[in-house]
Structure formats: C-alpha cells, structure tokens
XYZ file of C-alpha atoms in Angstrom:
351
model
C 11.419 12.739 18.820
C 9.556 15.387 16.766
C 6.797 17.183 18.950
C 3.340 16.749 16.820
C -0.171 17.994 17.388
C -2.227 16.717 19.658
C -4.375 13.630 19.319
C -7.995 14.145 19.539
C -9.793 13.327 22.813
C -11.813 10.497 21.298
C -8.860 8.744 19.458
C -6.607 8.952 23.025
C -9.708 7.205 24.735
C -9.665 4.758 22.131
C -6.217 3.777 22.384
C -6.335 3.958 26.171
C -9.568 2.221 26.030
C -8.898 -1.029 23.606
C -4.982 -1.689 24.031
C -5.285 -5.273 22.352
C -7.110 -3.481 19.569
C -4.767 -0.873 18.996
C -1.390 -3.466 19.170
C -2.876 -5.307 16.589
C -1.298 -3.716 13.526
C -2.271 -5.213 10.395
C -0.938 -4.702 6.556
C -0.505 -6.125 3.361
C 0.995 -5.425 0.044
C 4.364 -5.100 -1.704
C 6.881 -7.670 -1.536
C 9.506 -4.695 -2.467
C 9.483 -3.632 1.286
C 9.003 -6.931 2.688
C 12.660 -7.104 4.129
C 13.096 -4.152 5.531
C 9.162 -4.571 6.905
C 10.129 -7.316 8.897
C 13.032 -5.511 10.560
C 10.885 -2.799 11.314
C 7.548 -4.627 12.562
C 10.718 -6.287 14.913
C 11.521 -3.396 16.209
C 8.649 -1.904 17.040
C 7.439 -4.322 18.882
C 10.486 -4.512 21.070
C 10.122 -0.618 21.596
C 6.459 -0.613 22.379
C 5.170 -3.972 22.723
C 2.620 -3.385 19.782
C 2.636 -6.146 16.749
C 2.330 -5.193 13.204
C 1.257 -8.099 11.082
C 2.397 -7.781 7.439
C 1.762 -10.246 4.978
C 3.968 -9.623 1.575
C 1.199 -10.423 -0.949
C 2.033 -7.555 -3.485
C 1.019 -4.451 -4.575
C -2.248 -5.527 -6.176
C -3.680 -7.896 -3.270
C -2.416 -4.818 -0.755
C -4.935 -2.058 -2.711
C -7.632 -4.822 -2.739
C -7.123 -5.328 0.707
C -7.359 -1.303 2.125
C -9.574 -1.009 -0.529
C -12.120 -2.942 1.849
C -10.607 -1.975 4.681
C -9.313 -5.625 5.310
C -6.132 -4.419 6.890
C -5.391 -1.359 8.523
C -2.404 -0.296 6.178
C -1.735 -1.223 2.655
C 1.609 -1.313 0.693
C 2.192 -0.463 -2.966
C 4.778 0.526 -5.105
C 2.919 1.829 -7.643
C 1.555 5.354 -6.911
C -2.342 5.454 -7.446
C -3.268 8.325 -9.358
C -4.902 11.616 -6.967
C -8.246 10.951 -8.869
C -8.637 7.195 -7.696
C -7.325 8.040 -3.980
C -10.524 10.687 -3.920
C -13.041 8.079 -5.453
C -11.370 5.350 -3.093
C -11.934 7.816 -0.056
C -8.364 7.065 0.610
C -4.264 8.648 0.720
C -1.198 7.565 0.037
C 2.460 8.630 1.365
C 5.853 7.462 0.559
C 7.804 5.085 3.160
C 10.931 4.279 1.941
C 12.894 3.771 -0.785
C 14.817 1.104 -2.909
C 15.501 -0.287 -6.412
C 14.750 -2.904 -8.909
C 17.580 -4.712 -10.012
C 18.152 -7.721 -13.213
C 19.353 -10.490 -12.005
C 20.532 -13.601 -14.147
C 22.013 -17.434 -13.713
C 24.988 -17.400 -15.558
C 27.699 -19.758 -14.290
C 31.054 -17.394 -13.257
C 29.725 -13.896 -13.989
C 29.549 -12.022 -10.989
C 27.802 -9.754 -9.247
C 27.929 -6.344 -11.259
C 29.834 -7.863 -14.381
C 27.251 -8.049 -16.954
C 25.921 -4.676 -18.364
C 22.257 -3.868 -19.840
C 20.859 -0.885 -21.469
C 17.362 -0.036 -21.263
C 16.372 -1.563 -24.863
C 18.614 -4.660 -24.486
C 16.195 -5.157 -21.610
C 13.249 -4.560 -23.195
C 13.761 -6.748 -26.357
C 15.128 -9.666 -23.892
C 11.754 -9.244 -22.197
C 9.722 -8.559 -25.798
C 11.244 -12.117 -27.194
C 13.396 -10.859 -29.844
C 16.757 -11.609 -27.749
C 16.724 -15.024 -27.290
C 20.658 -15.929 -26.331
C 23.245 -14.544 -23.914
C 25.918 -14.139 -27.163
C 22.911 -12.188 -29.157
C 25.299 -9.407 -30.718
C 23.323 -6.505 -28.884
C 24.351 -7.636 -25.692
C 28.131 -8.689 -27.059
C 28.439 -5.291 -27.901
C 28.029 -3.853 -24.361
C 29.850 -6.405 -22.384
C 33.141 -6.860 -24.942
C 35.147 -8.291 -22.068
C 32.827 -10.982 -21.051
C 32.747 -14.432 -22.755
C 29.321 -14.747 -22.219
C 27.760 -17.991 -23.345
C 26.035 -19.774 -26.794
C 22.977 -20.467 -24.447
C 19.381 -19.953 -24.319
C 17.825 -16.793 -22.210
C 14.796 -17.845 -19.899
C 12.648 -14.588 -19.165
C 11.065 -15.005 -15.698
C 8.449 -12.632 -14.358
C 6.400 -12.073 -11.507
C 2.603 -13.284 -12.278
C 0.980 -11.164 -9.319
C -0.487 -7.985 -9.376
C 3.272 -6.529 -8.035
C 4.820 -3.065 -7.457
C 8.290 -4.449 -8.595
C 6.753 -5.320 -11.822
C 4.904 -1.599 -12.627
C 8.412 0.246 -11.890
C 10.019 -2.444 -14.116
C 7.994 -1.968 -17.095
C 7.670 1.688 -16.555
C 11.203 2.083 -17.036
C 10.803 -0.350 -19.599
C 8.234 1.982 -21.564
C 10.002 5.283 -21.126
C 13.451 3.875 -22.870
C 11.818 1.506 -25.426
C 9.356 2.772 -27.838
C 8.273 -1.184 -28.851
C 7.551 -1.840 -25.136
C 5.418 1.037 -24.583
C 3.456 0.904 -27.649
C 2.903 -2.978 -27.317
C 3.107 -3.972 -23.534
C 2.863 -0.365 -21.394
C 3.245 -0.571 -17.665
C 1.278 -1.590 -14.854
C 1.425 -3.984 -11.899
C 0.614 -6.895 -14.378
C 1.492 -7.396 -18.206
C 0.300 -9.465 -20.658
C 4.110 -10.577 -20.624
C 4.602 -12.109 -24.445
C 6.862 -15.091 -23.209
C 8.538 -16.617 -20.211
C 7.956 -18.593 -16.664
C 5.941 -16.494 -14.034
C 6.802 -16.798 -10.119
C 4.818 -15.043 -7.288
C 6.479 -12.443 -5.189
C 10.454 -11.535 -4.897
C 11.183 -14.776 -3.574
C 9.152 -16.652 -6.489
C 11.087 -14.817 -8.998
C 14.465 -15.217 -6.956
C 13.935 -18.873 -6.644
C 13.190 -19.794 -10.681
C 16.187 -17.737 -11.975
C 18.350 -19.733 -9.150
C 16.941 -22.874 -10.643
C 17.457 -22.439 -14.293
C 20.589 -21.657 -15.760
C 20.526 -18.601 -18.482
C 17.910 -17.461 -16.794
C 17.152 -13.504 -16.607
C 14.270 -11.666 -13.872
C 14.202 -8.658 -12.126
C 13.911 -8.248 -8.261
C 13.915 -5.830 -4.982
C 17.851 -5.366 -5.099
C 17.792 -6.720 -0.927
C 16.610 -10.374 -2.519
C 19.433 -10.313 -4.921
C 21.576 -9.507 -2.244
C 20.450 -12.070 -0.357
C 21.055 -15.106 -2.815
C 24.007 -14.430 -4.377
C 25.015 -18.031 -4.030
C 23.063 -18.797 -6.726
C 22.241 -15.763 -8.700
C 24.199 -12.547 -9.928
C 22.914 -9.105 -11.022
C 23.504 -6.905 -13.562
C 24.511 -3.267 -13.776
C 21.911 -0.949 -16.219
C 23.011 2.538 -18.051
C 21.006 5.394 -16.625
C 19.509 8.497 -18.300
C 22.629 10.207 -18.489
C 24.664 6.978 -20.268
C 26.304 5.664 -17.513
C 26.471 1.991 -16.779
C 25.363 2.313 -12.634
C 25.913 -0.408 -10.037
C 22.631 -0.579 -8.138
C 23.581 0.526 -4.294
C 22.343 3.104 -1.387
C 23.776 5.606 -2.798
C 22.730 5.189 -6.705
C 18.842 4.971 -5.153
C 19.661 8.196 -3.264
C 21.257 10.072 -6.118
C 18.095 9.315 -8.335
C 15.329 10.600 -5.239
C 17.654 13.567 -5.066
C 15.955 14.944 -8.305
C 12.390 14.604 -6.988
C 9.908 17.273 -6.359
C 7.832 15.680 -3.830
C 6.102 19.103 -3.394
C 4.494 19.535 -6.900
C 2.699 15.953 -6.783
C -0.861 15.392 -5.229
C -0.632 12.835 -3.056
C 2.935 12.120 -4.229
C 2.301 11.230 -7.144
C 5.918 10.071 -8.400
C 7.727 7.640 -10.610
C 11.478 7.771 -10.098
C 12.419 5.630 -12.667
C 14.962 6.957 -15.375
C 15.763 9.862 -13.310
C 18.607 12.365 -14.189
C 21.587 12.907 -12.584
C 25.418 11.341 -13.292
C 25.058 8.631 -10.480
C 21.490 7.968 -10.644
C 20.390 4.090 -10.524
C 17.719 3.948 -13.646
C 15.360 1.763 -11.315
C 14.843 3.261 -8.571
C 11.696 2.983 -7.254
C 9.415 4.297 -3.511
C 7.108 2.237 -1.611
C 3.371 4.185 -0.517
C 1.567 3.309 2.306
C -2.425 3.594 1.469
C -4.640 4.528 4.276
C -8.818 5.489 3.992
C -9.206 8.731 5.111
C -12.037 8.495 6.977
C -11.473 5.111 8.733
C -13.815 2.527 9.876
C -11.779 1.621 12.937
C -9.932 5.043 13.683
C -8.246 3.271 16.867
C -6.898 1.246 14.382
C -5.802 4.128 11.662
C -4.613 5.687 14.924
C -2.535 2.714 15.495
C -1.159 2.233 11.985
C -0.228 5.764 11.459
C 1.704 5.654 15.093
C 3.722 2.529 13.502
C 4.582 4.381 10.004
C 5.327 7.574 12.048
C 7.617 5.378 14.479
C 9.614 4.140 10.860
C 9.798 7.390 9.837
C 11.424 8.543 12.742
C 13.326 5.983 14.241
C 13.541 3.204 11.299
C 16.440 4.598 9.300
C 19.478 2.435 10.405
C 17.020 -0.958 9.420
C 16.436 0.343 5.713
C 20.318 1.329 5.202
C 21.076 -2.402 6.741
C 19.560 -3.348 3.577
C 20.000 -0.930 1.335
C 17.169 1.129 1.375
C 17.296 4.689 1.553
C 14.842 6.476 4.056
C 13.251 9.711 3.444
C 14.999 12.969 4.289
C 13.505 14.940 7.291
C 12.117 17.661 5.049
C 9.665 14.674 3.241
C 8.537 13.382 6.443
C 7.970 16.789 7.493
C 5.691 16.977 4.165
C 3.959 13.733 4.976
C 3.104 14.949 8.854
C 1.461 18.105 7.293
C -0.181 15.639 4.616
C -1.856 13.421 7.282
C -3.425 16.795 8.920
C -5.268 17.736 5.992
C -6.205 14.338 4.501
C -6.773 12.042 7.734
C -10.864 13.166 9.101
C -9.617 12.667 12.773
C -5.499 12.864 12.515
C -3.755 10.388 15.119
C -1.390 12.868 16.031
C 0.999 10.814 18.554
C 4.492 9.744 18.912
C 5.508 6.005 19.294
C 6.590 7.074 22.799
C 2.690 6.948 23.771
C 2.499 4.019 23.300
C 5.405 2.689 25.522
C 3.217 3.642 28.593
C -0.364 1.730 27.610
C-alpha cells in the first residue's frame, strides 16, 4: 500500500467517532461502470466491512445527484468542463476505463464479424441507412451475406455517459452528425426505440431482430446468446476488435497532465491498435463537503479501487489506471479537497 499524508485530526475523529456513518458509502451515476462497480463495492466490503451503495442510474441522474449532495460520490462518463466543476464547487477524477461497443441482432453473424466505419454508423443512426444489405455497409463486409432486412436503431433515452462518448465519436468522424445532432449525454435522436441504461438497450436489441445499439462492451459480453457486436475502423483505418488491450492502446496517447481536472475525451484516438470508442469513467466529488466523514469515506473507497481494484476491472475488461495517473489523482485530491481524507483502506480494517 502507498504511504499518503496524514488525515486531519478532525476527519480521524470523525471516522473513529461515527463508524455506521462512515460505512455507509453511497453513489450514483453511470451504468458504464456498473459491472465492474459491483465487483468492487463486493470487495470492499469483504476487506473492510464498509458498504458502498451504488445505484446505476446514469451519468445525468449521478451529476444531479452530487450536484445536491444526495450521495456521497457521483459517476459520469462524460467529463464536466473545469469551468462548471468551479461554479458547482466540485472535482472530478478518472476511475477506470472501458469502451463502447455496436452491438446488433442478426441471426448467425458472430461476435466480431460485421465491420462499421465511423460514417456507416452515423448515417445508420441519422436514418439514411435503413437495411443491413444498404450498399455502404456491403461494401465493408464483402464476405458476409448479410440480410434484405430492416435496421431498428435503439438508443438509450437517459441522460447517459455511454451515449455522450457515442455521439462524440459520432461528431468527430461525421460532419452531418455534428452539424445536425452534436454530442451530449442526451440527443434529440431523429428515429428509433429508446431503452434506459446498458441493460435497457441490451435487452431491446436482444428482442428485435435487425436491430443495431451501442453498449458498455462488459454487457455485450455478457449476452452474447442473444446479441453480437461489431468491430469499428479507428483513426488510423484499421478495422479494431474492441478488447483490454484496444482500450489500453487508445489511453496510451493521453496527456492526463495538460487537462484541468482531466478534462479528456478518448474517443478516436491515434495509434495502430487503438479501439475508436474508448471511453473513462470520473468520479465527481464537492470540494468542500457537507458531510466530510462521509467525503472521507468515499474517497477511502475510490482510493481502495485504485489501489487494490485492478484484477476486478481486467475480469471484465476494463483497463485500470497506470500508477503514474493515480499518483496524479492523489496530488489532485490535496489541492482540490478543503480538508483531504488522506487514509489508506487499511484504516479502516481496524474501526
């Protein structure tokens, strides 16, 4: 375990003080991170005997939520911009990080078979691809008899993370998109069936055949009995099979240190092997807290995945931050947090 400053003397008589309080962990936000959430929040709890409860609501209701200090951490995966965190009073720091994947309902393709570029995507999406044998898409998968049938665009219809890093890298390889849709965590999405969450989307492209959505790559992972995904060309023209290692090769080309408040978009990143999706979940946190034996706890949980949550996120296919980053975030919380709960996981073993 890393050796960090010391905590204050009023937050360690806090957390010695109100031990229900302080095991009572609460957040809210992206669905993205929801898998790998659960394994951590699990293992925590066996480590320390603290519970975090999460609720996967998405990005939006996860602001809304630290926004009023409703929960002690929130979850996005959309970066807020550094002039909202300072109006907000709050700060933001990566946590881990994954991609966003197309996935479809096409009886017999399988997983990886069916390629998309970035504009293929975008006019499926835009309406002006409306079948699976459109000639566009013919012309990228020539050894796939893909079928005479309809295409169903499904979307999420919450405020969602999954959705800004979709349409983001929707906007920065189609012109159309950008000039007529742009990106956020909603859309005004021009056509198709809306489901809430990862699991909402998951579930109405396994129930409708020729159906096309996007999700957290973990979900399509998880439901391959029903649904396949699709492989998408990067930046550099390579068609890239969404994995570990094609998140990892497109956070290789970040520059964490040149962003306020890490401030980042990875999608369409350079580099040979680099998946064109890839995309980081932010923890938000005020930064002068209400309940500071509750920011004290919170902060002990994220620093407790930092440190000791890697082998849950490459389970499934996330890829954790490198030690120099959480190096970066430690020094972050010092200068952001008004009273910084400077204490390792271990401290809380012995409440």
């Amino acid at each position: 375990m890393k050796k960090h400053i010391a905590l204050p003397i009023i937050l360690t008589a806090l957390l010695v003080a109100t031990p229900g309080l302080a095991a009572e962990i609460r957040g809210a936000g992206s669905t993205f991170v929801s898998p790998v959430m659960a394994k951590w929040t699990d293992a925590y709890k066996s480590k320390t005997g603290n519970v975090v409860s999460y609720q996967a609501v998405g990005s939006g209701i996860g602001f809304n939520l630290i926004k009023k200090e409703a929960v002690d951490f929130g979850t996005s995966d959309m970066p807020l911009d550094p002039k909202e965190l300072d109006r907000l009073g709050l700060m933001q720091f990566p946590i881990v990080i994954g991609g966003v994947v197309p996935v479809i309902n096409i009886a017999g393709v399988k997983p990886g078979q069916v390629r998309f570029t970035g504009q293929v995507l975008a006019d499926i999406y835009l309406g002006k691809i409306k079948s699976w044998n459109d000639p566009a898409i013919s012309a990228i998968n020539p050894d796939i008899g893909l079928p005479n049938a309809p295409i169903t665009v499904v979307h999420r219809i919450d405020g969602s993370g999954t959705t800004f890093n979709w349409s983001n890298y929707l906007a920065k390889v189609s012109p159309q998109w950008k000039a007529s849709m742009g990106e956020g965590t909603a859309v005004e999405w021009p056509l198709g069936l809306g489901g809430r969450g990862n699991d909402g989307v998951a579930s109405l492209v396994g129930l409708i055949p020729g159906a096309i959505g996007y999700l957290e790559y973990t979900y399509a992972l998880q439901r391959l009995d029903r649904i396949s995904f699709g492989i998408v060309q990067n930046s550099a023209g390579n068609y890239v099979v969404p994995d570990a290692a094609s998140f990892q090769a497109a956070a290789a080309s970040a520059d964490w240190k040149a962003e306020k408040d890490f401030h980042l978009v990875l999608t369409n990143a350079p580099g040979e092997d680099a998946y064109p999706i890839t995309a980081t979940t932010f923890v938000l946190m005020p930064k002068t807290p209400k309940y500071p034996e509750r920011s004290a706890a919170a902060v002990d949980f994220v620093r407790w995945v930092l440190d000791n949550g890697k082998s849950q996120a490459e389970t499934l296919n996330y890829v954790p931050l490198p030690p120099a980053l959480i190096d970066q975030i430690e020094r972050y919380w010092q200068q952001s947090i008004a009273a910084v709960p400077a204490i390792s996981a271990s401290a809380t073993v012995k409440r």
